[in-house]
mmCIF file of C-alpha atoms in Angstrom:
data_model
loop_
_atom_site.group_PDB
_atom_site.id
_atom_site.type_symbol
_atom_site.label_atom_id
_atom_site.label_comp_id
_atom_site.label_asym_id
_atom_site.label_seq_id
_atom_site.Cartn_x
_atom_site.Cartn_y
_atom_site.Cartn_z
ATOM 1 C CA MET A 1482 -22.248 9.877 17.622
ATOM 2 C CA ASP A 1483 -21.108 6.525 16.114
ATOM 3 C CA TYR A 1484 -17.837 8.036 15.017
ATOM 4 C CA LYS A 1485 -17.084 9.355 18.522
ATOM 5 C CA LEU A 1486 -17.885 5.955 20.110
ATOM 6 C CA GLN A 1487 -15.611 4.124 17.702
ATOM 7 C CA THR A 1488 -12.838 6.717 18.287
ATOM 8 C CA VAL A 1489 -12.986 6.169 22.017
ATOM 9 C CA GLY A 1490 -12.727 2.404 21.489
ATOM 10 C CA VAL A 1491 -9.615 2.849 19.271
ATOM 11 C CA LEU A 1492 -7.722 5.425 21.314
ATOM 12 C CA PRO A 1493 -6.153 2.974 23.770
ATOM 13 C CA GLN A 1494 -4.843 0.920 20.887
ATOM 14 C CA LEU A 1495 -3.453 4.011 19.180
ATOM 15 C CA GLU A 1496 -1.535 4.908 22.342
ATOM 16 C CA MET A 1497 -0.052 1.376 22.542
ATOM 17 C CA GLY A 1498 0.858 1.307 18.916
ATOM 18 C CA SER A 1499 -0.816 -2.041 18.199
ATOM 19 C CA LEU A 1500 -2.411 -1.393 14.783
ATOM 20 C CA ASP A 1501 -0.091 -3.882 12.967
ATOM 21 C CA GLY A 1502 1.123 -1.349 10.412
ATOM 22 C CA LYS A 1503 -2.292 -0.237 9.227
ATOM 23 C CA SER A 1504 -3.516 3.322 9.219
ATOM 24 C CA VAL A 1505 -6.022 4.626 11.566
ATOM 25 C CA HIS A 1506 -8.543 5.318 8.800
ATOM 26 C CA GLU A 1507 -8.367 1.851 7.465
ATOM 27 C CA PHE A 1508 -8.888 0.393 10.901
ATOM 28 C CA MET A 1509 -11.798 2.689 11.596
ATOM 29 C CA ASP A 1510 -13.417 1.822 8.234
ATOM 30 C CA LYS A 1511 -13.180 -1.928 8.835
ATOM 31 C CA SER A 1512 -14.400 -1.577 12.336
ATOM 32 C CA HIS A 1513 -17.289 0.583 11.378
ATOM 33 C CA PHE A 1514 -18.634 -1.844 8.738
ATOM 34 C CA SER A 1515 -17.793 -5.146 10.431
ATOM 35 C CA PRO A 1516 -20.796 -7.441 11.230
ATOM 36 C CA GLU A 1517 -19.615 -8.019 14.744
ATOM 37 C CA VAL A 1518 -19.743 -4.325 15.594
ATOM 38 C CA ASP A 1519 -23.191 -4.006 13.982
ATOM 39 C CA ALA A 1520 -24.522 -6.786 16.102
ATOM 40 C CA GLN A 1521 -23.018 -5.159 19.180
ATOM 41 C CA LYS A 1522 -24.748 -1.880 18.204
ATOM 42 C CA LEU A 1523 -28.088 -3.578 17.919
ATOM 43 C CA HIS A 1524 -27.724 -5.388 21.259
ATOM 44 C CA PRO A 1525 -25.267 -3.371 23.309
ATOM 45 C CA THR A 1526 -26.251 -4.542 26.802
ATOM 46 C CA HIS A 1527 -27.373 -8.165 26.454
ATOM 47 C CA THR A 1528 -23.998 -9.650 27.274
ATOM 48 C CA VAL A 1529 -23.652 -7.561 30.407
ATOM 49 C CA GLU A 1530 -27.107 -8.362 31.595
ATOM 50 C CA ILE A 1531 -26.581 -12.120 31.131
ATOM 51 C CA GLY A 1532 -23.329 -11.927 32.988
ATOM 52 C CA SER A 1533 -24.857 -10.003 35.882
ATOM 53 C CA CYS A 1534 -27.800 -12.439 36.079
ATOM 54 C CA SER A 1535 -25.504 -15.421 36.154
ATOM 55 C CA GLY A 1536 -23.352 -13.727 38.807
ATOM 56 C CA GLY A 1537 -26.378 -12.920 40.948
ATOM 57 C CA LEU A 1538 -27.682 -16.487 40.710
ATOM 58 C CA GLN A 1539 -24.297 -17.857 41.606
ATOM 59 C CA ALA A 1540 -24.040 -15.496 44.616
ATOM 60 C CA SER A 1541 -27.487 -16.432 45.906
ATOM 61 C CA SER A 1542 -26.695 -20.151 45.436
ATOM 62 C CA ASN A 1543 -23.472 -19.723 47.397
ATOM 63 C CA ILE A 1544 -25.366 -18.011 50.219
ATOM 64 C CA MET A 1545 -27.948 -20.794 50.298
ATOM 65 C CA CYS A 1546 -25.220 -23.415 50.297
ATOM 66 C CA MET A 1547 -23.410 -21.696 53.147
ATOM 67 C CA LEU A 1548 -26.680 -21.419 55.088
ATOM 68 C CA ARG A 1549 -27.396 -25.128 54.603
ATOM 69 C CA ASN A 1550 -23.906 -25.961 55.790
ATOM 70 C CA VAL A 1551 -24.299 -23.853 58.909
ATOM 71 C CA VAL A 1552 -27.661 -25.418 59.712
ATOM 72 C CA TYR A 1553 -26.312 -28.918 59.132
ATOM 73 C CA GLU A 1554 -23.276 -28.325 61.335
ATOM 74 C CA ASN A 1555 -25.456 -26.893 64.098
ATOM 75 C CA ILE A 1556 -27.883 -29.802 64.001
ATOM 76 C CA LYS A 1557 -24.914 -32.239 63.983
ATOM 77 C CA LYS A 1558 -23.319 -30.581 67.029
ATOM 78 C CA VAL A 1559 -26.458 -30.007 69.078
ATOM 79 C CA VAL A 1560 -28.727 -32.919 68.181
ATOM 80 C CA PHE A 1561 -26.396 -35.756 67.202
ATOM 81 C CA SER A 1562 -23.571 -35.113 69.676
ATOM 82 C CA SER A 1563 -25.163 -36.833 72.676
ATOM 83 C CA LYS A 1564 -26.339 -40.430 73.043
ATOM 84 C CA LEU A 1565 -29.170 -39.208 75.277
ATOM 85 C CA ASN A 1566 -30.684 -37.550 72.228
ATOM 86 C CA LEU A 1567 -31.793 -41.003 71.048
ATOM 87 C CA LEU A 1568 -34.801 -40.319 73.311
ATOM 88 C CA MET A 1569 -35.863 -37.270 71.260
ATOM 89 C CA PRO A 1570 -38.232 -39.266 68.944
ATOM 90 C CA PHE A 1571 -40.313 -40.114 71.987
ATOM 91 C CA GLY A 1572 -41.626 -36.516 71.981
ATOM 92 C CA PRO A 1573 -43.449 -36.768 68.670
ATOM 93 C CA LEU A 1574 -44.508 -40.314 69.601
ATOM 94 C CA ALA A 1575 -46.229 -38.864 72.702
ATOM 95 C CA ILE A 1576 -48.234 -36.538 70.496
ATOM 96 C CA LEU A 1577 -49.151 -39.375 68.184
ATOM 97 C CA ALA A 1578 -50.183 -41.604 71.116
ATOM 98 C CA GLU A 1579 -52.412 -38.825 72.451
ATOM 99 C CA GLY A 1580 -54.184 -38.438 69.081
ATOM 100 C CA MET A 1581 -54.408 -42.112 68.090
ATOM 101 C CA THR A 1582 -54.857 -44.084 71.307
ATOM 102 C CA GLY A 1583 -55.560 -41.608 74.071
ATOM 103 C CA HIS A 1584 -53.826 -43.913 76.593
ATOM 104 C CA ARG A 1585 -52.753 -41.532 79.385
ATOM 105 C CA GLY A 1586 -50.137 -43.927 80.738
ATOM 106 C CA TRP A 1587 -48.247 -44.147 77.461
ATOM 107 C CA VAL A 1588 -48.603 -40.440 76.764
ATOM 108 C CA PHE A 1589 -47.065 -39.680 80.222
ATOM 109 C CA VAL A 1590 -44.137 -42.081 79.777
ATOM 110 C CA LEU A 1591 -43.369 -40.942 76.225
ATOM 111 C CA SER A 1592 -43.598 -37.294 77.178
ATOM 112 C CA LEU A 1593 -41.316 -37.886 80.197
ATOM 113 C CA LEU A 1594 -38.733 -39.573 77.974
ATOM 114 C CA GLY A 1595 -39.017 -36.946 75.289
ATOM 115 C CA ILE A 1596 -38.448 -34.003 77.713
ATOM 116 C CA THR A 1597 -35.332 -35.555 79.262
ATOM 117 C CA PRO A 1598 -32.930 -35.027 76.288
ATOM 118 C CA LEU A 1599 -34.448 -31.626 75.591
ATOM 119 C CA ALA A 1600 -33.721 -30.515 79.121
ATOM 120 C CA GLU A 1601 -30.148 -31.794 78.826
ATOM 121 C CA ARG A 1602 -29.674 -29.975 75.517
ATOM 122 C CA LEU A 1603 -30.989 -26.860 77.175
ATOM 123 C CA GLY A 1604 -28.107 -27.105 79.623
ATOM 124 C CA TYR A 1605 -25.679 -27.602 76.691
ATOM 125 C CA ALA A 1606 -26.881 -24.441 74.986
ATOM 126 C CA THR A 1607 -26.592 -22.561 78.317
ATOM 127 C CA GLU A 1608 -23.025 -23.796 78.690
ATOM 128 C CA GLN A 1609 -22.171 -22.617 75.167
ATOM 129 C CA LEU A 1610 -23.698 -19.238 75.840
ATOM 130 C CA ALA A 1611 -21.642 -18.939 79.031
ATOM 131 C CA PHE A 1612 -18.475 -18.811 76.960
ATOM 132 C CA TYR A 1613 -19.591 -15.414 75.623
ATOM 133 C CA THR A 1614 -21.189 -13.962 78.746
ATOM 134 C CA GLY A 1615 -18.451 -14.754 81.264
ATOM 135 C CA PRO A 1616 -18.574 -16.929 84.421
ATOM 136 C CA THR A 1617 -20.935 -14.720 86.475
ATOM 137 C CA VAL A 1618 -23.685 -14.388 83.918
ATOM 138 C CA GLY A 1619 -23.051 -17.963 82.836
ATOM 139 C CA GLY A 1620 -23.750 -19.205 86.346
ATOM 140 C CA LEU A 1621 -26.986 -17.154 86.453
ATOM 141 C CA LEU A 1622 -28.063 -18.499 83.071
ATOM 142 C CA ASN A 1623 -27.447 -21.999 84.271
ATOM 143 C CA ALA A 1624 -29.561 -21.392 87.397
ATOM 144 C CA THR A 1625 -32.359 -19.755 85.315
ATOM 145 C CA PHE A 1626 -32.642 -22.066 82.324
ATOM 146 C CA GLY A 1627 -31.782 -25.050 84.458
ATOM 147 C CA ASN A 1628 -35.174 -24.579 86.151
ATOM 148 C CA ALA A 1629 -37.011 -23.612 82.971
ATOM 149 C CA THR A 1630 -38.419 -27.108 82.404
ATOM 150 C CA GLU A 1631 -39.719 -27.383 85.968
ATOM 151 C CA LEU A 1632 -41.173 -23.890 85.787
ATOM 152 C CA ILE A 1633 -43.063 -24.676 82.577
ATOM 153 C CA ILE A 1634 -44.414 -27.946 84.007
ATOM 154 C CA SER A 1635 -45.552 -26.078 87.179
ATOM 155 C CA ILE A 1636 -47.365 -23.423 85.133
ATOM 156 C CA TYR A 1637 -49.305 -26.033 83.203
ATOM 157 C CA ALA A 1638 -50.088 -27.914 86.420
ATOM 158 C CA LEU A 1639 -51.445 -24.672 87.997
ATOM 159 C CA LYS A 1640 -53.656 -24.120 84.950
ATOM 160 C CA ARG A 1641 -55.202 -27.543 85.496
ATOM 161 C CA GLY A 1642 -55.658 -26.926 89.166
ATOM 162 C CA LEU A 1643 -53.060 -29.495 90.254
ATOM 163 C CA ILE A 1644 -51.829 -27.388 93.166
ATOM 164 C CA ARG A 1645 -50.778 -30.417 95.222
ATOM 165 C CA VAL A 1646 -48.629 -31.625 92.338
ATOM 166 C CA VAL A 1647 -46.873 -28.260 92.180
ATOM 167 C CA GLN A 1648 -46.259 -28.233 95.954
ATOM 168 C CA MET A 1649 -44.813 -31.713 96.005
ATOM 169 C CA SER A 1650 -42.679 -31.057 92.889
ATOM 170 C CA LEU A 1651 -41.144 -28.024 94.622
ATOM 171 C CA LEU A 1652 -40.283 -30.157 97.612
ATOM 172 C CA GLY A 1653 -38.857 -32.823 95.350
ATOM 173 C CA SER A 1654 -36.838 -30.198 93.533
ATOM 174 C CA ILE A 1655 -35.219 -29.026 96.785
ATOM 175 C CA LEU A 1656 -34.340 -32.612 97.711
ATOM 176 C CA SER A 1657 -33.094 -33.296 94.165
ATOM 177 C CA ASN A 1658 -30.791 -30.256 94.183
ATOM 178 C CA MET A 1659 -29.491 -30.804 97.685
ATOM 179 C CA LEU A 1660 -28.897 -34.526 97.478
ATOM 180 C CA LEU A 1661 -28.969 -35.939 93.936
ATOM 181 C CA VAL A 1662 -27.512 -33.123 91.807
ATOM 182 C CA LEU A 1663 -24.875 -31.956 94.304
ATOM 183 C CA GLY A 1664 -23.887 -35.464 95.203
ATOM 184 C CA CYS A 1665 -23.509 -36.506 91.566
ATOM 185 C CA ALA A 1666 -21.425 -33.418 90.771
ATOM 186 C CA PHE A 1667 -19.005 -34.053 93.660
ATOM 187 C CA PHE A 1668 -18.842 -37.786 92.829
ATOM 188 C CA CYS A 1669 -18.202 -37.335 89.091
ATOM 189 C CA GLY A 1670 -15.748 -34.560 89.660
ATOM 190 C CA GLY A 1671 -13.840 -36.740 92.142
ATOM 191 C CA LEU A 1672 -13.710 -39.616 89.675
ATOM 192 C CA VAL A 1673 -12.086 -37.439 86.998
ATOM 193 C CA PHE A 1674 -9.788 -35.445 89.279
ATOM 194 C CA ASN A 1675 -9.053 -38.095 91.850
ATOM 195 C CA LYS A 1676 -5.500 -36.904 92.414
ATOM 196 C CA LYS A 1677 -6.239 -33.287 93.103
ATOM 197 C CA ASP A 1678 -8.571 -31.215 95.251
ATOM 198 C CA GLN A 1679 -11.382 -29.293 93.625
ATOM 199 C CA HIS A 1680 -11.983 -25.859 95.125
ATOM 200 C CA PHE A 1681 -14.987 -23.532 95.266
ATOM 201 C CA ASP A 1682 -15.835 -20.358 97.088
ATOM 202 C CA LYS A 1683 -17.290 -21.010 100.529
ATOM 203 C CA GLY A 1684 -18.920 -17.588 100.635
ATOM 204 C CA THR A 1685 -20.825 -18.372 97.464
ATOM 205 C CA ALA A 1686 -22.018 -21.646 98.931
ATOM 206 C CA ALA A 1687 -23.099 -19.872 102.111
ATOM 207 C CA VAL A 1688 -25.165 -17.272 100.195
ATOM 208 C CA SER A 1689 -26.821 -19.967 98.125
ATOM 209 C CA SER A 1690 -27.619 -22.041 101.218
ATOM 210 C CA GLY A 1691 -29.128 -18.988 102.852
ATOM 211 C CA LEU A 1692 -31.411 -18.462 99.866
ATOM 212 C CA LEU A 1693 -32.341 -22.087 99.921
ATOM 213 C CA LEU A 1694 -33.194 -21.796 103.660
ATOM 214 C CA MET A 1695 -35.385 -18.821 102.867
ATOM 215 C CA ALA A 1696 -37.238 -20.852 100.248
ATOM 216 C CA VAL A 1697 -37.785 -23.644 102.758
ATOM 217 C CA MET A 1698 -39.156 -21.180 105.250
ATOM 218 C CA GLY A 1699 -41.475 -19.739 102.648
ATOM 219 C CA LEU A 1700 -42.989 -23.171 102.211
ATOM 220 C CA LEU A 1701 -42.921 -24.073 105.886
ATOM 221 C CA PHE A 1702 -44.621 -21.107 107.546
ATOM 222 C CA PRO A 1703 -47.987 -21.324 105.694
ATOM 223 C CA ALA A 1704 -48.025 -25.070 106.282
ATOM 224 C CA VAL A 1705 -47.411 -24.636 110.044
ATOM 225 C CA LEU A 1706 -50.169 -22.013 110.200
ATOM 226 C CA HIS A 1707 -52.540 -24.421 108.448
ATOM 227 C CA TYR A 1708 -51.905 -27.507 110.540
ATOM 228 C CA THR A 1709 -51.807 -25.743 113.914
ATOM 229 C CA HIS A 1710 -55.143 -23.981 113.288
ATOM 230 C CA THR A 1711 -53.792 -20.713 114.799
ATOM 231 C CA GLU A 1712 -55.091 -18.409 112.099
ATOM 232 C CA ALA A 1713 -56.500 -15.110 113.224
ATOM 233 C CA HIS A 1714 -58.907 -15.214 110.240
ATOM 234 C CA ALA A 1715 -59.771 -18.685 109.125
ATOM 235 C CA GLY A 1716 -58.743 -19.305 105.546
ATOM 236 C CA LYS A 1717 -57.482 -15.783 104.978
ATOM 237 C CA SER A 1718 -54.351 -15.588 107.146
ATOM 238 C CA GLU A 1719 -52.773 -18.606 105.482
ATOM 239 C CA LEU A 1720 -53.382 -17.240 102.033
ATOM 240 C CA ALA A 1721 -52.076 -13.796 103.006
ATOM 241 C CA LEU A 1722 -48.912 -15.284 104.525
ATOM 242 C CA SER A 1723 -48.313 -17.486 101.471
ATOM 243 C CA ARG A 1724 -48.595 -14.473 99.137
ATOM 244 C CA PHE A 1725 -46.374 -12.373 101.339
ATOM 245 C CA SER A 1726 -43.737 -15.100 101.389
ATOM 246 C CA SER A 1727 -43.752 -15.388 97.630
ATOM 247 C CA CYS A 1728 -43.243 -11.626 97.245
ATOM 248 C CA ILE A 1729 -40.368 -11.712 99.745
ATOM 249 C CA MET A 1730 -38.675 -14.569 97.874
ATOM 250 C CA LEU A 1731 -39.026 -12.775 94.535
ATOM 251 C CA VAL A 1732 -37.474 -9.588 96.008
ATOM 252 C CA ALA A 1733 -34.704 -11.642 97.583
ATOM 253 C CA TYR A 1734 -33.906 -13.327 94.257
ATOM 254 C CA ALA A 1735 -33.845 -9.924 92.495
ATOM 255 C CA ALA A 1736 -31.475 -8.586 95.140
ATOM 256 C CA TYR A 1737 -29.363 -11.739 94.697
ATOM 257 C CA LEU A 1738 -29.079 -11.112 90.963
ATOM 258 C CA PHE A 1739 -28.081 -7.491 91.506
ATOM 259 C CA PHE A 1740 -25.505 -8.578 94.099
ATOM 260 C CA GLN A 1741 -23.894 -11.066 91.725
ATOM 261 C CA LEU A 1742 -23.890 -8.835 88.639
ATOM 262 C CA LYS A 1743 -22.819 -5.594 90.250
ATOM 263 C CA GLY A 1744 -21.239 -6.265 93.624
ATOM 264 C CA GLN A 1745 -19.308 -9.497 93.163
ATOM 265 C CA LYS A 1746 -17.842 -9.660 89.675
ATOM 266 C CA ASN A 1747 -15.105 -12.135 90.705
ATOM 267 C CA GLN A 1748 -17.461 -14.431 92.502
ATOM 268 C CA TYR A 1749 -17.257 -17.159 89.897
ATOM 269 C CA VAL A 1750 -13.549 -16.938 89.059
ATOM 270 C CA PRO A 1751 -11.964 -20.286 89.937
ATOM 271 C CA LEU A 1752 -9.763 -20.671 93.029
ATOM 272 C CA ASN A 1753 -6.296 -22.084 93.178
ATOM 273 C CA GLU A 1754 -4.951 -24.435 95.847
ATOM 274 C CA GLU A 1755 -4.220 -21.556 98.224
ATOM 275 C CA GLY A 1756 -7.827 -20.384 98.037
ATOM 276 C CA SER A 1757 -7.082 -17.176 96.127
ATOM 277 C CA LEU A 1758 -8.536 -16.142 92.818
ATOM 278 C CA ASN A 1759 -7.055 -17.763 89.746
ATOM 279 C CA GLU A 1760 -8.140 -15.705 86.778
ATOM 280 C CA GLU A 1761 -5.676 -17.433 84.462
ATOM 281 C CA ALA A 1762 -7.725 -20.626 84.685
ATOM 282 C CA LEU A 1763 -10.515 -19.021 82.762
ATOM 283 C CA ASP A 1764 -8.233 -18.412 79.797
ATOM 284 C CA ASP A 1765 -7.478 -22.152 79.505
ATOM 285 C CA ASP A 1766 -11.079 -23.108 78.761
ATOM 286 C CA GLU A 1767 -11.888 -24.852 75.485
ATOM 287 C CA ALA A 1768 -13.425 -22.903 72.678
ATOM 288 C CA PRO A 1769 -17.237 -22.855 72.253
ATOM 289 C CA GLU A 1770 -18.688 -25.187 69.654
ATOM 290 C CA ILE A 1771 -21.456 -22.858 68.435
ATOM 291 C CA SER A 1772 -21.753 -19.122 68.202
ATOM 292 C CA LYS A 1773 -23.527 -16.774 70.577
ATOM 293 C CA TRP A 1774 -26.632 -16.231 68.467
ATOM 294 C CA GLU A 1775 -26.808 -19.910 67.608
ATOM 295 C CA SER A 1776 -26.842 -20.688 71.328
ATOM 296 C CA ILE A 1777 -29.670 -18.162 71.903
ATOM 297 C CA THR A 1778 -31.639 -19.689 68.984
ATOM 298 C CA TRP A 1779 -31.309 -23.191 70.343
ATOM 299 C CA LEU A 1780 -32.364 -21.994 73.791
ATOM 300 C CA PHE A 1781 -35.610 -20.693 72.301
ATOM 301 C CA ILE A 1782 -36.151 -23.828 70.207
ATOM 302 C CA MET A 1783 -35.608 -26.181 73.137
ATOM 303 C CA THR A 1784 -37.743 -24.107 75.484
ATOM 304 C CA ALA A 1785 -40.639 -24.030 72.995
ATOM 305 C CA TRP A 1786 -40.513 -27.754 72.387
ATOM 306 C CA ILE A 1787 -40.323 -28.458 76.163
ATOM 307 C CA SER A 1788 -43.387 -26.245 76.597
ATOM 308 C CA VAL A 1789 -45.341 -28.335 74.061
ATOM 309 C CA LEU A 1790 -44.447 -31.641 75.650
ATOM 310 C CA SER A 1791 -45.003 -30.337 79.162
ATOM 311 C CA GLU A 1792 -48.648 -29.737 78.348
ATOM 312 C CA TYR A 1793 -49.091 -33.342 77.306
ATOM 313 C CA LEU A 1794 -47.168 -34.506 80.341
ATOM 314 C CA VAL A 1795 -49.287 -32.557 82.847
ATOM 315 C CA ASN A 1796 -52.538 -33.566 81.182
ATOM 316 C CA ALA A 1797 -51.615 -37.245 81.542
ATOM 317 C CA ILE A 1798 -50.451 -37.216 85.185
ATOM 318 C CA GLU A 1799 -53.715 -38.301 86.735
ATOM 319 C CA GLY A 1800 -54.506 -40.799 83.990
ATOM 320 C CA ALA A 1801 -50.987 -42.322 84.262
ATOM 321 C CA SER A 1802 -51.359 -42.654 88.037
ATOM 322 C CA VAL A 1803 -54.531 -44.750 87.519
ATOM 323 C CA ALA A 1804 -53.252 -46.698 84.495
ATOM 324 C CA TRP A 1805 -49.905 -47.651 85.922
ATOM 325 C CA ASN A 1806 -51.003 -47.729 89.573
ATOM 326 C CA ILE A 1807 -48.360 -45.177 90.592
ATOM 327 C CA PRO A 1808 -49.081 -42.711 93.451
ATOM 328 C CA ILE A 1809 -49.239 -39.088 92.369
ATOM 329 C CA ALA A 1810 -46.921 -38.261 95.251
ATOM 330 C CA PHE A 1811 -44.206 -40.465 93.714
ATOM 331 C CA ILE A 1812 -44.677 -38.808 90.344
ATOM 332 C CA SER A 1813 -44.565 -35.326 91.826
ATOM 333 C CA VAL A 1814 -41.707 -35.743 94.299
ATOM 334 C CA ILE A 1815 -39.390 -38.084 92.346
ATOM 335 C CA LEU A 1816 -40.134 -38.244 88.586
ATOM 336 C CA LEU A 1817 -41.013 -34.656 87.799
ATOM 337 C CA PRO A 1818 -38.055 -33.056 89.651
ATOM 338 C CA ILE A 1819 -35.584 -35.452 88.066
ATOM 339 C CA VAL A 1820 -36.834 -34.576 84.543
ATOM 340 C CA GLY A 1821 -37.281 -30.910 85.403
ATOM 341 C CA ASN A 1822 -33.725 -30.650 86.770
ATOM 342 C CA ALA A 1823 -32.165 -32.713 83.990
ATOM 343 C CA ALA A 1824 -30.551 -29.593 82.445
ATOM 344 C CA GLU A 1825 -29.178 -28.385 85.767
ATOM 345 C CA HIS A 1826 -28.161 -31.903 86.708
ATOM 346 C CA ALA A 1827 -26.234 -32.414 83.412
ATOM 347 C CA SER A 1828 -24.647 -28.944 83.602
ATOM 348 C CA ALA A 1829 -23.457 -29.491 87.196
ATOM 349 C CA ILE A 1830 -21.921 -32.810 86.279
ATOM 350 C CA MET A 1831 -20.278 -31.425 83.149
ATOM 351 C CA PHE A 1832 -18.850 -28.453 85.051
ATOM 352 C CA ALA A 1833 -17.571 -30.681 87.866
ATOM 353 C CA MET A 1834 -15.909 -33.057 85.408
ATOM 354 C CA LYS A 1835 -14.161 -30.021 83.871
ATOM 355 C CA ASP A 1836 -12.975 -28.797 87.279
ATOM 356 C CA LYS A 1837 -15.432 -25.893 87.227
ATOM 357 C CA LEU A 1838 -17.202 -26.330 90.583
ATOM 358 C CA PHE A 1839 -17.472 -22.520 90.732
ATOM 359 C CA LEU A 1840 -20.127 -22.786 87.995
ATOM 360 C CA CYS A 1841 -22.152 -25.632 89.561
ATOM 361 C CA ARG A 1842 -25.325 -23.778 90.502
ATOM 362 C CA THR A 1843 -26.936 -26.577 92.551
ATOM 363 C CA PHE A 1844 -28.050 -24.643 95.627
ATOM 364 C CA PRO A 1845 -30.650 -22.018 94.696
#
């Protein structure tokens, strides 16, 4: 067996004629009794195993290094790219203030300041994801995640029985979308593009305004029934009408989503000066800064952190009203909608400043 192994090792050299004038038998004899070959016979696989181990360790270290670089670049782009993110430390400070002092006023203020940059970063992640989903789905994502903060705050308020706070925050949200967000989008877009007209689809605005009118009616009808005392069954008719209105609004929103995704695929393609579709404008957009799955990951991270701070915020509303002598109506109508719509507000302004009014989802 040994002779055959040595013969196989010598054959390539025999074919190349590189024996330096020595016979094959002499070479085989020296090779057979050399100490180096004996050591290799005793430990035939140690060198290979060491090389494979070092290669595996090097590959794993390279993967870890690449992973660290990706995480670092993501944190740098998402967390440290906006000056508003300087308010992020106020979130952990709110949790510390709750545990150490229990002062509801400071907990409310710190939570409010901590949620503001998170809501804005939620809009940033939505904008990045819109590069991969297209303008239609991007507009829907902006409308959905733009209201995620307000929705989370409302859910926690309902758990605590603060129904009046939820009602007034909904009213403040409508006023904020109609006046503050839309006005800031038009104003900032006009400052950047002051020498050209910005165009958007009038049909889209009409549909969104119709949905907003339906939402107002859903809030108005139960209130009219309550204050006019015209219920057929005291206490039951108002509740039945309120539940019926909520179901109608949910069905209308589902139909609206189906209409946009299936029926009007070019609804969010920008318009040119003649009012016709300008699909070439979409190809001139800048490249996304983060990947698709990174955007989705950051959406979940921001939503989870907003959910944590929203619980502290809602729990401190009544205490902050007493501590700072601020009416709950002012907190519900003004402060909560501004913070809740921070993502939608920031997205609308960013889209308007990039001449993308077709993506400004400020109506519904």
